[in-house]
Amino acid sequence: MYRHILIPTDGSELAEHAVTNGLALAKFVGAKVTVIIVEDPFDWLSVPETRAAQRQSLDALAKHNEQVKQHAENVLGRATDAAKEAGVPCDTMQVANARPYQAIIAAASDKGCDLIAMASHGRGGLSAIVLGSVTTKILTHTKTPVLVYR
């Protein structure tokens, strides 16, 4: 069946539910997991281009990077602990990419994952079109099977 499951998470309650269920599936089928969090890179376009702003830019970048690092460590740490408790081999990865779906698809391919198990907020209609959906984009663009938790 499945030997390596990729579980994307953003740390939200819904994503944590998918992590829990993905780990349960992995335990049941004897698979290992990789848990991935994709963070937005620092938005340099939001920084004014003045000399006085250069120092602010560096400070903002440092603060942003520290917050991203802390968030990722917390989220991935919880996933690692849950995997350890479930007895499931687990790797973690943090990726910076403005298009999370691309990073998730690339990670599944690079790691040789044979399933992506992830959450969906279940938005439909206009809100899905306007906001977009990482899950929908993954379903549309990946060749790897995807299991969606709601």
mmCIF file with all atom_site columns, C-alpha atoms in Angstrom:
data_model
loop_
_atom_site.group_PDB
_atom_site.id
_atom_site.type_symbol
_atom_site.label_atom_id
_atom_site.label_alt_id
_atom_site.label_comp_id
_atom_site.label_asym_id
_atom_site.label_entity_id
_atom_site.label_seq_id
_atom_site.pdbx_PDB_ins_code
_atom_site.Cartn_x
_atom_site.Cartn_y
_atom_site.Cartn_z
_atom_site.occupancy
_atom_site.B_iso_or_equiv
_atom_site.pdbx_formal_charge
_atom_site.auth_seq_id
_atom_site.auth_comp_id
_atom_site.auth_asym_id
_atom_site.auth_atom_id
_atom_site.pdbx_PDB_model_num
ATOM 1   C CA . MET A 1 1   ? 0.000   0.000  0.000   1.00 0.00 ? 1   MET A CA 1
ATOM 2   C CA . TYR A 1 2   ? 1.602   3.304  1.051   1.00 0.00 ? 2   TYR A CA 1
ATOM 3   C CA . ARG A 1 3   ? 5.200   3.456  2.205   1.00 0.00 ? 3   ARG A CA 1
ATOM 4   C CA . HIS A 1 4   ? 5.870   7.195  2.548   1.00 0.00 ? 4   HIS A CA 1
ATOM 5   C CA . ILE A 1 5   ? 3.187   9.770  3.317   1.00 0.00 ? 5   ILE A CA 1
ATOM 6   C CA . LEU A 1 6   ? 3.701   13.531 3.032   1.00 0.00 ? 6   LEU A CA 1
ATOM 7   C CA . ILE A 1 7   ? 1.607   15.528 5.506   1.00 0.00 ? 7   ILE A CA 1
ATOM 8   C CA . PRO A 1 8   ? 1.480   19.287 4.880   1.00 0.00 ? 8   PRO A CA 1
ATOM 9   C CA . THR A 1 9   ? 0.494   21.458 7.836   1.00 0.00 ? 9   THR A CA 1
ATOM 10  C CA . ASP A 1 10  ? 0.207   25.129 8.650   1.00 0.00 ? 10  ASP A CA 1
ATOM 11  C CA . GLY A 1 11  ? -0.356  24.594 12.361  1.00 0.00 ? 11  GLY A CA 1
ATOM 12  C CA . SER A 1 12  ? -4.084  25.348 12.203  1.00 0.00 ? 12  SER A CA 1
ATOM 13  C CA . GLU A 1 13  ? -6.560  23.211 14.116  1.00 0.00 ? 13  GLU A CA 1
ATOM 14  C CA . LEU A 1 14  ? -7.802  21.637 10.894  1.00 0.00 ? 14  LEU A CA 1
ATOM 15  C CA . ALA A 1 15  ? -4.276  20.866 9.709   1.00 0.00 ? 15  ALA A CA 1
ATOM 16  C CA . GLU A 1 16  ? -3.455  19.325 13.099  1.00 0.00 ? 16  GLU A CA 1
ATOM 17  C CA . HIS A 1 17  ? -6.467  17.043 12.601  1.00 0.00 ? 17  HIS A CA 1
ATOM 18  C CA . ALA A 1 18  ? -4.979  15.952 9.267   1.00 0.00 ? 18  ALA A CA 1
ATOM 19  C CA . VAL A 1 19  ? -1.609  15.321 10.947  1.00 0.00 ? 19  VAL A CA 1
ATOM 20  C CA . THR A 1 20  ? -3.290  13.113 13.553  1.00 0.00 ? 20  THR A CA 1
ATOM 21  C CA . ASN A 1 21  ? -5.229  11.166 10.923  1.00 0.00 ? 21  ASN A CA 1
ATOM 22  C CA . GLY A 1 22  ? -2.252  10.928 8.572   1.00 0.00 ? 22  GLY A CA 1
ATOM 23  C CA . LEU A 1 23  ? -0.163  9.481  11.383  1.00 0.00 ? 23  LEU A CA 1
ATOM 24  C CA . ALA A 1 24  ? -2.908  6.970  12.224  1.00 0.00 ? 24  ALA A CA 1
ATOM 25  C CA . LEU A 1 25  ? -3.013  5.872  8.583   1.00 0.00 ? 25  LEU A CA 1
ATOM 26  C CA . ALA A 1 26  ? 0.781   5.610  8.458   1.00 0.00 ? 26  ALA A CA 1
ATOM 27  C CA . LYS A 1 27  ? 0.800   3.447  11.577  1.00 0.00 ? 27  LYS A CA 1
ATOM 28  C CA . PHE A 1 28  ? -1.945  1.224  10.169  1.00 0.00 ? 28  PHE A CA 1
ATOM 29  C CA . VAL A 1 29  ? -0.153  0.605  6.860   1.00 0.00 ? 29  VAL A CA 1
ATOM 30  C CA . GLY A 1 30  ? 3.399   0.656  8.255   1.00 0.00 ? 30  GLY A CA 1
ATOM 31  C CA . ALA A 1 31  ? 4.466   3.784  6.390   1.00 0.00 ? 31  ALA A CA 1
ATOM 32  C CA . LYS A 1 32  ? 6.878   6.527  7.340   1.00 0.00 ? 32  LYS A CA 1
ATOM 33  C CA . VAL A 1 33  ? 5.854   10.190 7.140   1.00 0.00 ? 33  VAL A CA 1
ATOM 34  C CA . THR A 1 34  ? 7.357   13.517 6.276   1.00 0.00 ? 34  THR A CA 1
ATOM 35  C CA . VAL A 1 35  ? 5.594   16.527 7.746   1.00 0.00 ? 35  VAL A CA 1
ATOM 36  C CA . ILE A 1 36  ? 6.109   19.763 5.836   1.00 0.00 ? 36  ILE A CA 1
ATOM 37  C CA . ILE A 1 37  ? 5.323   23.360 6.671   1.00 0.00 ? 37  ILE A CA 1
ATOM 38  C CA . VAL A 1 38  ? 5.534   25.960 3.921   1.00 0.00 ? 38  VAL A CA 1
ATOM 39  C CA . GLU A 1 39  ? 6.011   29.548 5.018   1.00 0.00 ? 39  GLU A CA 1
ATOM 40  C CA . ASP A 1 40  ? 5.741   32.722 2.964   1.00 0.00 ? 40  ASP A CA 1
ATOM 41  C CA . PRO A 1 41  ? 9.126   34.311 2.331   1.00 0.00 ? 41  PRO A CA 1
ATOM 42  C CA . PHE A 1 42  ? 9.720   37.878 3.475   1.00 0.00 ? 42  PHE A CA 1
ATOM 43  C CA . ASP A 1 43  ? 7.863   40.319 1.225   1.00 0.00 ? 43  ASP A CA 1
ATOM 44  C CA . TRP A 1 44  ? 10.499  42.804 0.092   1.00 0.00 ? 44  TRP A CA 1
ATOM 45  C CA . LEU A 1 45  ? 7.908   44.676 -1.965  1.00 0.00 ? 45  LEU A CA 1
ATOM 46  C CA . SER A 1 46  ? 6.285   45.917 1.229   1.00 0.00 ? 46  SER A CA 1
ATOM 47  C CA . VAL A 1 47  ? 9.467   47.724 2.300   1.00 0.00 ? 47  VAL A CA 1
ATOM 48  C CA . PRO A 1 48  ? 10.044  51.343 1.213   1.00 0.00 ? 48  PRO A CA 1
ATOM 49  C CA . GLU A 1 49  ? 13.232  51.982 -0.757  1.00 0.00 ? 49  GLU A CA 1
ATOM 50  C CA . THR A 1 50  ? 14.844  54.755 1.285   1.00 0.00 ? 50  THR A CA 1
ATOM 51  C CA . ARG A 1 51  ? 18.183  54.674 3.062   1.00 0.00 ? 51  ARG A CA 1
ATOM 52  C CA . ALA A 1 52  ? 16.487  55.221 6.396   1.00 0.00 ? 52  ALA A CA 1
ATOM 53  C CA . ALA A 1 53  ? 14.258  52.260 5.643   1.00 0.00 ? 53  ALA A CA 1
ATOM 54  C CA . GLN A 1 54  ? 17.196  49.947 4.894   1.00 0.00 ? 54  GLN A CA 1
ATOM 55  C CA . ARG A 1 55  ? 17.916  49.439 8.586   1.00 0.00 ? 55  ARG A CA 1
ATOM 56  C CA . GLN A 1 56  ? 14.207  48.984 9.278   1.00 0.00 ? 56  GLN A CA 1
ATOM 57  C CA . SER A 1 57  ? 14.122  46.455 6.456   1.00 0.00 ? 57  SER A CA 1
ATOM 58  C CA . LEU A 1 58  ? 16.922  44.424 7.976   1.00 0.00 ? 58  LEU A CA 1
ATOM 59  C CA . ASP A 1 59  ? 15.273  44.574 11.397  1.00 0.00 ? 59  ASP A CA 1
ATOM 60  C CA . ALA A 1 60  ? 11.922  43.570 9.900   1.00 0.00 ? 60  ALA A CA 1
ATOM 61  C CA . LEU A 1 61  ? 13.559  40.703 8.029   1.00 0.00 ? 61  LEU A CA 1
ATOM 62  C CA . ALA A 1 62  ? 15.286  39.452 11.170  1.00 0.00 ? 62  ALA A CA 1
ATOM 63  C CA . LYS A 1 63  ? 12.053  39.682 13.164  1.00 0.00 ? 63  LYS A CA 1
ATOM 64  C CA . HIS A 1 64  ? 10.070  37.953 10.412  1.00 0.00 ? 64  HIS A CA 1
ATOM 65  C CA . ASN A 1 65  ? 12.631  35.155 10.092  1.00 0.00 ? 65  ASN A CA 1
ATOM 66  C CA . GLU A 1 66  ? 12.639  34.572 13.846  1.00 0.00 ? 66  GLU A CA 1
ATOM 67  C CA . GLN A 1 67  ? 8.829   34.428 13.994  1.00 0.00 ? 67  GLN A CA 1
ATOM 68  C CA . VAL A 1 68  ? 8.709   32.019 11.052  1.00 0.00 ? 68  VAL A CA 1
ATOM 69  C CA . LYS A 1 69  ? 11.392  29.844 12.613  1.00 0.00 ? 69  LYS A CA 1
ATOM 70  C CA . GLN A 1 70  ? 9.599   29.726 15.976  1.00 0.00 ? 70  GLN A CA 1
ATOM 71  C CA . HIS A 1 71  ? 6.234   28.939 14.377  1.00 0.00 ? 71  HIS A CA 1
ATOM 72  C CA . ALA A 1 72  ? 7.728   26.158 12.245  1.00 0.00 ? 72  ALA A CA 1
ATOM 73  C CA . GLU A 1 73  ? 9.625   24.677 15.197  1.00 0.00 ? 73  GLU A CA 1
ATOM 74  C CA . ASN A 1 74  ? 6.452   24.622 17.291  1.00 0.00 ? 74  ASN A CA 1
ATOM 75  C CA . VAL A 1 75  ? 4.298   23.066 14.582  1.00 0.00 ? 75  VAL A CA 1
ATOM 76  C CA . LEU A 1 76  ? 6.887   20.520 13.482  1.00 0.00 ? 76  LEU A CA 1
ATOM 77  C CA . GLY A 1 77  ? 7.785   19.731 17.094  1.00 0.00 ? 77  GLY A CA 1
ATOM 78  C CA . ARG A 1 78  ? 4.157   18.840 17.857  1.00 0.00 ? 78  ARG A CA 1
ATOM 79  C CA . ALA A 1 79  ? 4.042   16.629 14.768  1.00 0.00 ? 79  ALA A CA 1
ATOM 80  C CA . THR A 1 80  ? 7.307   14.905 15.708  1.00 0.00 ? 80  THR A CA 1
ATOM 81  C CA . ASP A 1 81  ? 6.033   14.261 19.239  1.00 0.00 ? 81  ASP A CA 1
ATOM 82  C CA . ALA A 1 82  ? 2.753   12.855 17.914  1.00 0.00 ? 82  ALA A CA 1
ATOM 83  C CA . ALA A 1 83  ? 4.609   10.595 15.474  1.00 0.00 ? 83  ALA A CA 1
ATOM 84  C CA . LYS A 1 84  ? 6.919   9.365  18.214  1.00 0.00 ? 84  LYS A CA 1
ATOM 85  C CA . GLU A 1 85  ? 3.918   8.632  20.429  1.00 0.00 ? 85  GLU A CA 1
ATOM 86  C CA . ALA A 1 86  ? 2.254   6.739  17.551  1.00 0.00 ? 86  ALA A CA 1
ATOM 87  C CA . GLY A 1 87  ? 5.444   4.828  16.779  1.00 0.00 ? 87  GLY A CA 1
ATOM 88  C CA . VAL A 1 88  ? 5.666   6.206  13.231  1.00 0.00 ? 88  VAL A CA 1
ATOM 89  C CA . PRO A 1 89  ? 9.027   7.153  11.670  1.00 0.00 ? 89  PRO A CA 1
ATOM 90  C CA . CYS A 1 90  ? 8.870   10.876 10.918  1.00 0.00 ? 90  CYS A CA 1
ATOM 91  C CA . ASP A 1 91  ? 10.990  13.452 9.129   1.00 0.00 ? 91  ASP A CA 1
ATOM 92  C CA . THR A 1 92  ? 10.116  17.133 9.040   1.00 0.00 ? 92  THR A CA 1
ATOM 93  C CA . MET A 1 93  ? 10.883  19.939 6.662   1.00 0.00 ? 93  MET A CA 1
ATOM 94  C CA . GLN A 1 94  ? 10.358  23.685 6.530   1.00 0.00 ? 94  GLN A CA 1
ATOM 95  C CA . VAL A 1 95  ? 10.238  25.399 3.150   1.00 0.00 ? 95  VAL A CA 1
ATOM 96  C CA . ALA A 1 96  ? 9.881   29.067 2.207   1.00 0.00 ? 96  ALA A CA 1
ATOM 97  C CA . ASN A 1 97  ? 7.778   29.498 -0.911  1.00 0.00 ? 97  ASN A CA 1
ATOM 98  C CA . ALA A 1 98  ? 5.142   32.038 -1.903  1.00 0.00 ? 98  ALA A CA 1
ATOM 99  C CA . ARG A 1 99  ? 3.261   29.221 -3.652  1.00 0.00 ? 99  ARG A CA 1
ATOM 100 C CA . PRO A 1 100 ? 2.794   26.479 -1.041  1.00 0.00 ? 100 PRO A CA 1
ATOM 101 C CA . TYR A 1 101 ? 1.193   24.021 -3.465  1.00 0.00 ? 101 TYR A CA 1
ATOM 102 C CA . GLN A 1 102 ? 4.349   24.011 -5.601  1.00 0.00 ? 102 GLN A CA 1
ATOM 103 C CA . ALA A 1 103 ? 6.568   23.369 -2.586  1.00 0.00 ? 103 ALA A CA 1
ATOM 104 C CA . ILE A 1 104 ? 4.324   20.529 -1.402  1.00 0.00 ? 104 ILE A CA 1
ATOM 105 C CA . ILE A 1 105 ? 4.224   18.864 -4.821  1.00 0.00 ? 105 ILE A CA 1
ATOM 106 C CA . ALA A 1 106 ? 8.009   19.217 -5.176  1.00 0.00 ? 106 ALA A CA 1
ATOM 107 C CA . ALA A 1 107 ? 8.576   17.758 -1.700  1.00 0.00 ? 107 ALA A CA 1
ATOM 108 C CA . ALA A 1 108 ? 6.338   14.768 -2.469  1.00 0.00 ? 108 ALA A CA 1
ATOM 109 C CA . SER A 1 109 ? 8.321   14.122 -5.634  1.00 0.00 ? 109 SER A CA 1
ATOM 110 C CA . ASP A 1 110 ? 11.771  14.735 -4.108  1.00 0.00 ? 110 ASP A CA 1
ATOM 111 C CA . LYS A 1 111 ? 11.068  12.533 -1.081  1.00 0.00 ? 111 LYS A CA 1
ATOM 112 C CA . GLY A 1 112 ? 9.446   9.751  -3.112  1.00 0.00 ? 112 GLY A CA 1
ATOM 113 C CA . CYS A 1 113 ? 6.134   10.037 -1.277  1.00 0.00 ? 113 CYS A CA 1
ATOM 114 C CA . ASP A 1 114 ? 3.320   7.853  -2.571  1.00 0.00 ? 114 ASP A CA 1
ATOM 115 C CA . LEU A 1 115 ? 0.518   9.770  -0.797  1.00 0.00 ? 115 LEU A CA 1
ATOM 116 C CA . ILE A 1 116 ? -0.170  13.332 0.298   1.00 0.00 ? 116 ILE A CA 1
ATOM 117 C CA . ALA A 1 117 ? -2.526  13.475 3.300   1.00 0.00 ? 117 ALA A CA 1
ATOM 118 C CA . MET A 1 118 ? -3.759  16.985 3.996   1.00 0.00 ? 118 MET A CA 1
ATOM 119 C CA . ALA A 1 119 ? -6.583  19.139 5.289   1.00 0.00 ? 119 ALA A CA 1
ATOM 120 C CA . SER A 1 120 ? -9.008  21.273 3.359   1.00 0.00 ? 120 SER A CA 1
ATOM 121 C CA . HIS A 1 121 ? -11.093 24.112 4.683   1.00 0.00 ? 121 HIS A CA 1
ATOM 122 C CA . GLY A 1 122 ? -13.804 23.062 2.263   1.00 0.00 ? 122 GLY A CA 1
ATOM 123 C CA . ARG A 1 123 ? -14.378 26.490 0.804   1.00 0.00 ? 123 ARG A CA 1
ATOM 124 C CA . GLY A 1 124 ? -16.500 26.429 -2.274  1.00 0.00 ? 124 GLY A CA 1
ATOM 125 C CA . GLY A 1 125 ? -18.000 28.766 -4.810  1.00 0.00 ? 125 GLY A CA 1
ATOM 126 C CA . LEU A 1 126 ? -16.769 32.321 -5.072  1.00 0.00 ? 126 LEU A CA 1
ATOM 127 C CA . SER A 1 127 ? -14.646 32.184 -1.920  1.00 0.00 ? 127 SER A CA 1
ATOM 128 C CA . ALA A 1 128 ? -12.635 29.247 -3.317  1.00 0.00 ? 128 ALA A CA 1
ATOM 129 C CA . ILE A 1 129 ? -12.134 31.118 -6.587  1.00 0.00 ? 129 ILE A CA 1
ATOM 130 C CA . VAL A 1 130 ? -11.154 34.394 -4.938  1.00 0.00 ? 130 VAL A CA 1
ATOM 131 C CA . LEU A 1 131 ? -9.046  32.988 -2.104  1.00 0.00 ? 131 LEU A CA 1
ATOM 132 C CA . GLY A 1 132 ? -7.717  30.014 -4.001  1.00 0.00 ? 132 GLY A CA 1
ATOM 133 C CA . SER A 1 133 ? -7.086  26.740 -2.316  1.00 0.00 ? 133 SER A CA 1
ATOM 134 C CA . VAL A 1 134 ? -3.777  25.031 -1.743  1.00 0.00 ? 134 VAL A CA 1
ATOM 135 C CA . THR A 1 135 ? -5.582  21.698 -1.651  1.00 0.00 ? 135 THR A CA 1
ATOM 136 C CA . THR A 1 136 ? -7.376  22.351 -4.940  1.00 0.00 ? 136 THR A CA 1
ATOM 137 C CA . LYS A 1 137 ? -4.137  23.410 -6.612  1.00 0.00 ? 137 LYS A CA 1
ATOM 138 C CA . ILE A 1 138 ? -2.378  20.279 -5.372  1.00 0.00 ? 138 ILE A CA 1
ATOM 139 C CA . LEU A 1 139 ? -5.232  18.079 -6.576  1.00 0.00 ? 139 LEU A CA 1
ATOM 140 C CA . THR A 1 140 ? -5.047  19.807 -9.956  1.00 0.00 ? 140 THR A CA 1
ATOM 141 C CA . HIS A 1 141 ? -1.273  19.688 -10.454 1.00 0.00 ? 141 HIS A CA 1
ATOM 142 C CA . THR A 1 142 ? 0.138   16.611 -8.707  1.00 0.00 ? 142 THR A CA 1
ATOM 143 C CA . LYS A 1 143 ? 0.469   13.058 -9.948  1.00 0.00 ? 143 LYS A CA 1
ATOM 144 C CA . THR A 1 144 ? 0.723   11.781 -6.370  1.00 0.00 ? 144 THR A CA 1
ATOM 145 C CA . PRO A 1 145 ? -2.525  10.501 -4.822  1.00 0.00 ? 145 PRO A CA 1
ATOM 146 C CA . VAL A 1 146 ? -4.034  12.935 -2.310  1.00 0.00 ? 146 VAL A CA 1
ATOM 147 C CA . LEU A 1 147 ? -6.145  12.088 0.725   1.00 0.00 ? 147 LEU A CA 1
ATOM 148 C CA . VAL A 1 148 ? -8.119  15.126 1.907   1.00 0.00 ? 148 VAL A CA 1
ATOM 149 C CA . TYR A 1 149 ? -9.373  15.480 5.488   1.00 0.00 ? 149 TYR A CA 1
ATOM 150 C CA . ARG A 1 150 ? -12.129 17.901 6.404   1.00 0.00 ? 150 ARG A CA 1
#
